[in-house]
Amino acid sequence: MDVAVIGGSLAGLQAALTLGRARRRVVLFDDGQPRNRAAEHVHNYLGAEDPAPGELLAAGRRQVAAYGVEIRDARVDDVTVNDAGFVVDGVPVRAVVLATGLWDELPDVPGVAEGWGRSVVACPHCHGWEVRDQPLVQLGMRGAPDRSVARALLLSRWSSDVVLCTDGDALTDAQLERLSVAGVKVRTERVAEVSAPRVVLESGEVLAPERVFVVVRQHQQSDLAERLGCQVADGAVVADEGGRTTVPGVYAVGTTAAPALLAIGAAGHASTAAVAVHNDLLELDLGGGW
Ligand SMILES: Cc1cc2nc3c(=O)[nH]c(=O)nc-3n(C[C@H](O)[C@H](O)[C@H](O)COP(=O)(O)OP(=O)(O)OC[C@H]3O[C@@H](n4cnc5c(N)ncnc54)[C@H](O)[C@@H]3O)c2cc1C
C-alpha cells in the first residue's frame, strides 16, 4: 500500500478520494466517531442540501470505494516505523495521513451534554441561519470570559436578541461596553441547568431561547501524532500548507491540523494535502527522499 489514511470523516475521505483518483493504493481506517455526529444536519457545505452527517459520509465512502480505496472500520492504536515506511494495523505503507479530528469539551453545566448537537450547538456559521432573529443564549465557558464575550459578539450578527450567560465570570467595563454596543444582554450569575432550550439561572430565573450556543474547548481525538514524534502546538498537529508534519512521511489534514476549519474547509485542506502526498511519493518513486 502507498498510503494509510487514519480517520474517515470529511477530511480523511477527501484525502482518500484525491489519492485514489491519483491511482495511489490507499487503505482508510475509521472508528466511526465524526465530530458532528450529534447534529441532525450539516449546513454550509456547498452542493450538499443540508444532509445528515452520516448521509454525507456514506456518500463519501461509496465514492472512494469506486477508486479502489480499502476501508477498514477499525481504530488504529499504534503505528510502527521501519526503513520502508510505516506499519499501520499490520499493513505496510509508505506514508500516513492523520485525519483523526477533534472532540469538544463542553461547559460543565447540567443538561448541556444531553442537548449537544441539537438544542445546544457551538458554531453560528453552522447553525446560526436556522435561528436567525430569534432569542438566543450564548453560554460562556467558566474561566474563559474573553472567549465567552467574543462568541457572544459573533452571535449578535445573527440575532438582536442574544443573552450572554457567563456562568459566574465577572466581565470588565470594556467588555460590557462592547457587548452593549452589539446589543448583547449579560447575566453573570452561575447557570444551574440547561434543560434545552430553557436556561435556568442560579436565582431561579428562566430564559427561554430558541437555541443555546456554547463555548467549547477542543482536543485531539487521537495521540498518534505525538506518539509518532510530530510537533503538536495549541491543540493542533503542526503542518505546512501541504499537511506535512515535522515527521517525514506523516501528514495531518483537516481539523487535526487546523481546528477552526468548518466541514468543507476540512475537506478542502485534505484535498490540497493529498496532492502534496502524491507529489512527495512521486519523488520517492523517482529515487529521491522525503
Ligand atoms: C455538533 C457539531 C455540529 C457541526 N455542524 C457543522 C455544520 O453544520 N457545518 C460545518 O461546516 N461544520 C460543522 N461542524 C464542524 C465539523 O464537524 C468539522 O469541521 C468536521 O467534522 C471536521 O472533519 P475532520 O475530518 O477534520 O474530523 P472529524 O469529523 O473529527 O473526524 C475524525 C475521524 O477520525 C476518526 N478517528 C479518530 N481517531 C482514530 C483512530 N485512532 N483510528 C481510526 N479512526 C480514528 C474518528 O472516528 C472520526 O471519524 C460541526 C461540529 C460539531 C461538533
Coordinates of C-alpha atoms and ligand atoms in Angstrom, one line a residue:
M1 CA 0.0 0.0 0.0
D2 CA 1.1 3.6 -0.6
V3 CA -0.9 5.5 2.0
A4 CA -2.8 4.8 5.2
V5 CA -5.4 7.4 5.9
I6 CA -6.3 7.3 9.6
G7 CA -9.8 8.9 10.2
G8 CA -12.6 8.6 7.8
S9 CA -14.7 11.7 8.3
L10 CA -14.8 14.5 5.8
A11 CA -11.1 15.2 5.7
G12 CA -10.0 11.6 5.7
L13 CA -12.4 10.6 3.0
Q14 CA -11.5 13.6 0.8
A15 CA -7.8 12.7 1.2
A16 CA -8.6 9.2 0.2
L17 CA -10.6 10.4 -2.8
T18 CA -7.9 12.6 -4.2
L19 CA -5.2 9.9 -3.6
G20 CA -7.5 7.1 -5.1
R21 CA -8.1 9.2 -8.2
A22 CA -4.3 9.7 -8.4
R23 CA -4.1 5.9 -8.6
R24 CA -2.4 5.5 -5.2
R25 CA -3.1 2.4 -3.3
V26 CA -4.9 3.6 -0.2
V27 CA -6.2 2.0 3.0
L28 CA -8.5 4.1 5.2
F29 CA -9.2 3.3 8.9
D30 CA -12.1 4.8 10.7
D31 CA -13.7 4.1 14.1
G32 CA -16.9 6.0 13.4
Q33 CA -16.7 9.0 15.7
P34 CA -17.0 12.0 13.4
R35 CA -17.1 15.2 15.5
N36 CA -20.5 16.4 14.3
R37 CA -22.2 13.0 14.8
A38 CA -24.7 14.5 17.3
A39 CA -26.0 17.0 14.8
E40 CA -29.1 16.5 12.6
H41 CA -27.7 18.3 9.6
V42 CA -24.5 19.5 8.0
H43 CA -25.1 23.1 7.0
N44 CA -22.9 25.5 4.9
Y45 CA -21.5 22.7 2.7
L46 CA -21.6 23.8 -0.9
G47 CA -23.5 21.4 -3.2
A48 CA -25.0 19.4 -0.4
E49 CA -28.5 20.2 0.7
D50 CA -28.1 20.0 4.5
P51 CA -27.6 16.2 4.7
A52 CA -27.4 14.3 7.9
P53 CA -23.7 13.8 8.9
G54 CA -24.0 10.1 8.3
E55 CA -25.5 10.5 4.8
L56 CA -22.6 12.7 3.7
L57 CA -20.1 10.2 4.9
A58 CA -21.9 7.3 3.4
A59 CA -21.9 9.0 0.0
G60 CA -18.1 9.7 0.5
R61 CA -17.4 6.1 1.3
R62 CA -19.2 4.9 -1.8
Q63 CA -17.2 7.4 -3.9
V64 CA -13.8 6.4 -2.5
A65 CA -14.6 2.7 -2.8
A66 CA -15.2 3.2 -6.5
Y67 CA -11.5 4.3 -6.8
G68 CA -10.2 1.2 -5.1
V69 CA -9.7 2.6 -1.6
E70 CA -9.9 -0.1 1.0
I71 CA -12.0 0.9 4.0
R72 CA -11.5 -0.7 7.4
D73 CA -13.8 0.1 10.2
A74 CA -11.2 -0.1 12.9
R75 CA -9.4 2.1 15.4
V76 CA -5.7 2.5 14.9
D77 CA -3.9 2.5 18.3
D78 CA -0.4 2.2 17.1
V79 CA 1.8 3.0 14.0
T80 CA 5.3 1.5 13.8
V81 CA 8.1 3.0 11.8
N82 CA 10.6 0.9 9.8
D83 CA 13.1 1.6 6.9
A84 CA 10.4 1.2 4.2
G85 CA 7.9 3.5 5.9
F86 CA 5.3 2.6 8.4
V87 CA 3.1 -0.3 9.5
V88 CA -0.5 0.5 10.4
D89 CA -2.6 -2.2 11.9
G90 CA -0.3 -4.8 10.2
V91 CA -0.4 -3.0 6.8
P92 CA 2.9 -1.7 5.4
V93 CA 2.6 1.7 3.9
R94 CA 4.9 4.4 2.6
A95 CA 3.0 7.4 4.1
V96 CA 0.5 8.1 6.8
V97 CA -2.3 10.7 6.7
L98 CA -3.7 11.6 10.1
A99 CA -7.3 12.8 9.8
T100 CA -8.2 11.9 13.3
G101 CA -10.0 15.1 14.2
L102 CA -11.1 16.6 17.5
W103 CA -13.5 16.2 20.3
D104 CA -15.3 19.0 22.1
E105 CA -15.1 19.6 25.9
L106 CA -18.5 21.2 26.8
P107 CA -19.2 23.7 29.6
D108 CA -19.6 21.8 32.8
V109 CA -23.3 22.7 33.3
P110 CA -26.1 20.1 33.8
G111 CA -28.1 19.4 30.6
V112 CA -25.6 20.7 28.1
A113 CA -24.3 17.3 27.1
E114 CA -27.8 16.0 26.7
G115 CA -28.8 18.7 24.2
W116 CA -25.5 18.8 22.3
G117 CA -25.7 19.0 18.6
R118 CA -29.5 19.8 18.6
S119 CA -30.8 22.4 21.1
V120 CA -27.2 23.1 22.2
V121 CA -24.7 24.0 19.5
A122 CA -21.4 25.9 19.2
C123 CA -20.9 27.4 15.8
P124 CA -23.1 30.2 14.4
H125 CA -21.7 29.7 10.9
C126 CA -23.0 26.1 11.1
H127 CA -26.3 26.7 13.0
G128 CA -27.0 30.4 13.1
W129 CA -29.0 30.9 10.0
E130 CA -31.7 28.4 11.1
V131 CA -32.4 30.5 14.2
R132 CA -31.8 34.0 12.8
D133 CA -33.7 36.8 14.5
Q134 CA -34.8 34.5 17.3
P135 CA -34.0 34.7 21.1
L136 CA -30.6 33.1 21.7
V137 CA -28.4 32.4 24.7
Q138 CA -24.6 32.3 24.5
L139 CA -23.4 30.2 27.4
G140 CA -19.8 31.0 28.1
M141 CA -17.1 28.7 29.3
R142 CA -16.5 29.4 33.0
G143 CA -12.9 30.7 33.5
A144 CA -12.6 31.9 29.9
P145 CA -14.5 35.2 29.8
D146 CA -12.6 36.6 26.8
R147 CA -13.7 33.7 24.6
S148 CA -17.3 33.9 26.0
V149 CA -17.5 37.6 25.1
A150 CA -16.0 37.0 21.6
R151 CA -18.6 34.3 20.9
A152 CA -21.5 36.4 22.1
L153 CA -20.3 39.3 19.9
L154 CA -20.1 36.9 16.9
L155 CA -23.6 35.5 17.6
S156 CA -25.1 39.0 17.8
R157 CA -24.8 39.2 14.0
W158 CA -27.4 36.5 13.6
S159 CA -29.9 37.9 16.1
S160 CA -30.6 41.1 18.0
D161 CA -31.8 39.1 21.0
V162 CA -28.7 37.5 22.5
V163 CA -28.1 37.0 26.2
L164 CA -24.6 36.1 27.3
C165 CA -24.6 33.9 30.4
T166 CA -21.0 34.0 31.8
D167 CA -21.8 31.2 34.3
G168 CA -20.1 33.1 37.2
D169 CA -17.4 35.0 35.4
A170 CA -17.2 38.8 36.0
L171 CA -16.6 41.0 33.0
T172 CA -14.5 44.2 32.6
D173 CA -16.1 47.5 31.9
A174 CA -14.5 47.4 28.4
Q175 CA -16.1 44.0 27.7
L176 CA -19.5 45.2 29.0
E177 CA -19.3 48.3 26.8
R178 CA -18.6 46.2 23.6
L179 CA -21.4 43.9 24.4
S180 CA -23.7 46.8 25.0
V181 CA -22.8 48.3 21.6
A182 CA -23.6 45.0 20.0
G183 CA -26.9 44.8 21.8
V184 CA -26.0 41.7 23.8
K185 CA -27.6 41.4 27.3
V186 CA -25.5 39.9 30.1
R187 CA -26.1 37.6 33.1
T188 CA -23.0 36.9 35.2
E189 CA -24.6 34.5 37.8
R190 CA -24.0 30.8 37.7
V191 CA -26.2 28.7 35.4
A192 CA -28.0 25.9 37.3
E193 CA -29.2 23.9 34.4
V194 CA -29.8 23.9 30.7
S195 CA -33.0 22.0 30.1
A196 CA -32.9 22.7 26.4
P197 CA -33.9 25.1 25.2
R198 CA -34.5 26.6 28.7
V199 CA -31.7 28.0 30.7
V200 CA -32.2 28.1 34.4
L201 CA -30.0 30.6 36.4
E202 CA -29.0 30.0 40.0
S203 CA -31.5 32.7 41.1
G204 CA -34.3 30.6 39.6
E205 CA -34.8 33.0 36.6
V206 CA -35.6 31.0 33.5
L207 CA -34.5 32.1 30.0
A208 CA -36.3 30.6 27.0
P209 CA -34.1 30.9 23.9
E210 CA -34.7 29.1 20.7
R211 CA -31.2 27.7 20.8
V212 CA -28.3 27.7 23.3
F213 CA -24.8 28.3 21.8
V214 CA -21.9 27.2 23.9
V215 CA -18.2 27.8 24.0
V216 CA -16.1 24.6 23.8
R217 CA -12.5 23.6 24.3
Q218 CA -11.2 21.3 21.5
H219 CA -8.9 18.4 22.0
Q220 CA -7.3 15.9 19.6
Q221 CA -9.2 12.7 19.3
S222 CA -6.0 10.6 18.9
D223 CA -2.5 10.9 20.3
L224 CA -1.0 9.1 17.3
A225 CA 0.7 12.3 16.1
E226 CA 2.5 12.8 19.4
R227 CA 3.5 9.1 19.6
L228 CA 4.9 9.4 16.1
G229 CA 7.0 12.3 17.2
C230 CA 5.1 15.0 15.4
Q231 CA 5.1 18.5 16.9
V232 CA 1.8 19.5 18.4
A233 CA 1.1 23.1 19.4
D234 CA -2.0 24.8 20.8
G235 CA -4.1 21.6 20.3
A236 CA -3.2 21.3 16.6
V237 CA -0.7 19.0 14.8
V238 CA 1.9 21.3 13.3
A239 CA 1.8 21.0 9.5
D240 CA 2.7 23.1 6.4
E241 CA 0.2 24.0 3.7
G242 CA 0.7 20.5 2.2
G243 CA -0.2 18.8 5.5
R244 CA 3.5 17.8 6.0
T245 CA 4.1 17.4 9.8
T246 CA 7.6 17.6 11.4
V247 CA 8.0 13.8 10.8
P248 CA 8.8 12.9 7.1
G249 CA 6.0 10.8 5.6
V250 CA 3.4 11.8 8.2
Y251 CA 0.7 14.2 7.1
A252 CA -2.0 15.9 9.1
V253 CA -5.2 17.1 7.4
G254 CA -8.5 18.8 8.2
T255 CA -9.2 19.8 11.8
T256 CA -6.3 17.6 13.1
A257 CA -4.0 20.4 11.7
A258 CA -6.4 23.4 11.7
P259 CA -9.0 23.0 14.5
A260 CA -11.1 26.0 13.3
L261 CA -12.0 24.6 9.9
L262 CA -15.6 24.1 9.1
A263 CA -16.6 20.9 7.3
I264 CA -15.9 22.0 3.8
G265 CA -12.7 23.6 4.8
A266 CA -11.5 20.4 6.4
A267 CA -12.3 18.6 3.2
G268 CA -10.6 21.3 1.1
H269 CA -7.5 21.2 3.3
A270 CA -7.3 17.4 2.9
S271 CA -7.5 17.6 -0.9
T272 CA -4.6 20.1 -1.0
A273 CA -2.6 17.9 1.3
A274 CA -3.4 14.8 -0.6
V275 CA -1.9 16.4 -3.7
A276 CA 1.2 17.1 -1.7
V277 CA 1.3 13.5 -0.5
H278 CA 1.1 12.3 -4.2
N279 CA 3.8 14.7 -5.3
D280 CA 6.1 13.6 -2.4
L281 CA 5.5 9.9 -3.3
L282 CA 6.4 10.7 -6.9
E283 CA 9.8 12.0 -5.7
L284 CA 10.2 8.7 -3.8
D285 CA 9.1 6.8 -6.9
L286 CA 11.9 8.5 -8.8
G287 CA 14.5 7.6 -6.3
G288 CA 14.5 10.8 -4.2
G289 CA 13.9 11.1 -0.5
W290 CA 11.3 12.9 1.7
Ligands
LIG1 C1 -22.2 19.3 16.9 C2 -21.4 19.8 15.7 C3 -22.1 20.3 14.5 C4 -21.3 20.7 13.5 N1 -22.0 21.2 12.4 C5 -21.3 21.7 11.3 C6 -22.0 22.2 10.2 O1 -23.2 22.2 10.1 N2 -21.3 22.7 9.1 C7 -19.9 22.7 9.2 O2 -19.3 23.2 8.2 N3 -19.2 22.2 10.2 C8 -19.9 21.7 11.3 N4 -19.2 21.2 12.4 C9 -17.7 21.1 12.3 C10 -17.4 19.8 11.6 O3 -17.9 18.7 12.3 C11 -15.9 19.6 11.4 O4 -15.4 20.7 10.7 C12 -15.6 18.3 10.6 O5 -16.2 17.2 11.3 C13 -14.1 18.1 10.6 O6 -13.8 16.9 9.9 P1 -12.5 16.1 10.1 O7 -12.5 15.0 9.1 O8 -11.3 17.0 10.2 O9 -12.6 15.5 11.6 P2 -13.7 14.6 12.4 O10 -15.1 14.9 11.9 O11 -13.5 14.9 13.8 O12 -13.4 13.1 12.1 C14 -12.3 12.4 12.6 C15 -12.5 10.9 12.3 O13 -11.3 10.2 12.7 C16 -11.7 9.0 13.3 N5 -10.6 8.6 14.2 C17 -10.0 9.3 15.2 N6 -9.0 8.7 15.8 C18 -9.0 7.5 15.1 C19 -8.1 6.3 15.2 N7 -7.1 6.3 16.1 N8 -8.3 5.3 14.4 C20 -9.3 5.3 13.5 N9 -10.2 6.4 13.3 C21 -10.0 7.5 14.1 C22 -13.0 9.4 14.1 O14 -13.8 8.3 14.4 C23 -13.7 10.3 13.0 O15 -14.5 9.6 12.2 C24 -19.9 20.7 13.5 C25 -19.3 20.3 14.6 C26 -20.0 19.9 15.7 C27 -19.3 19.4 17.0

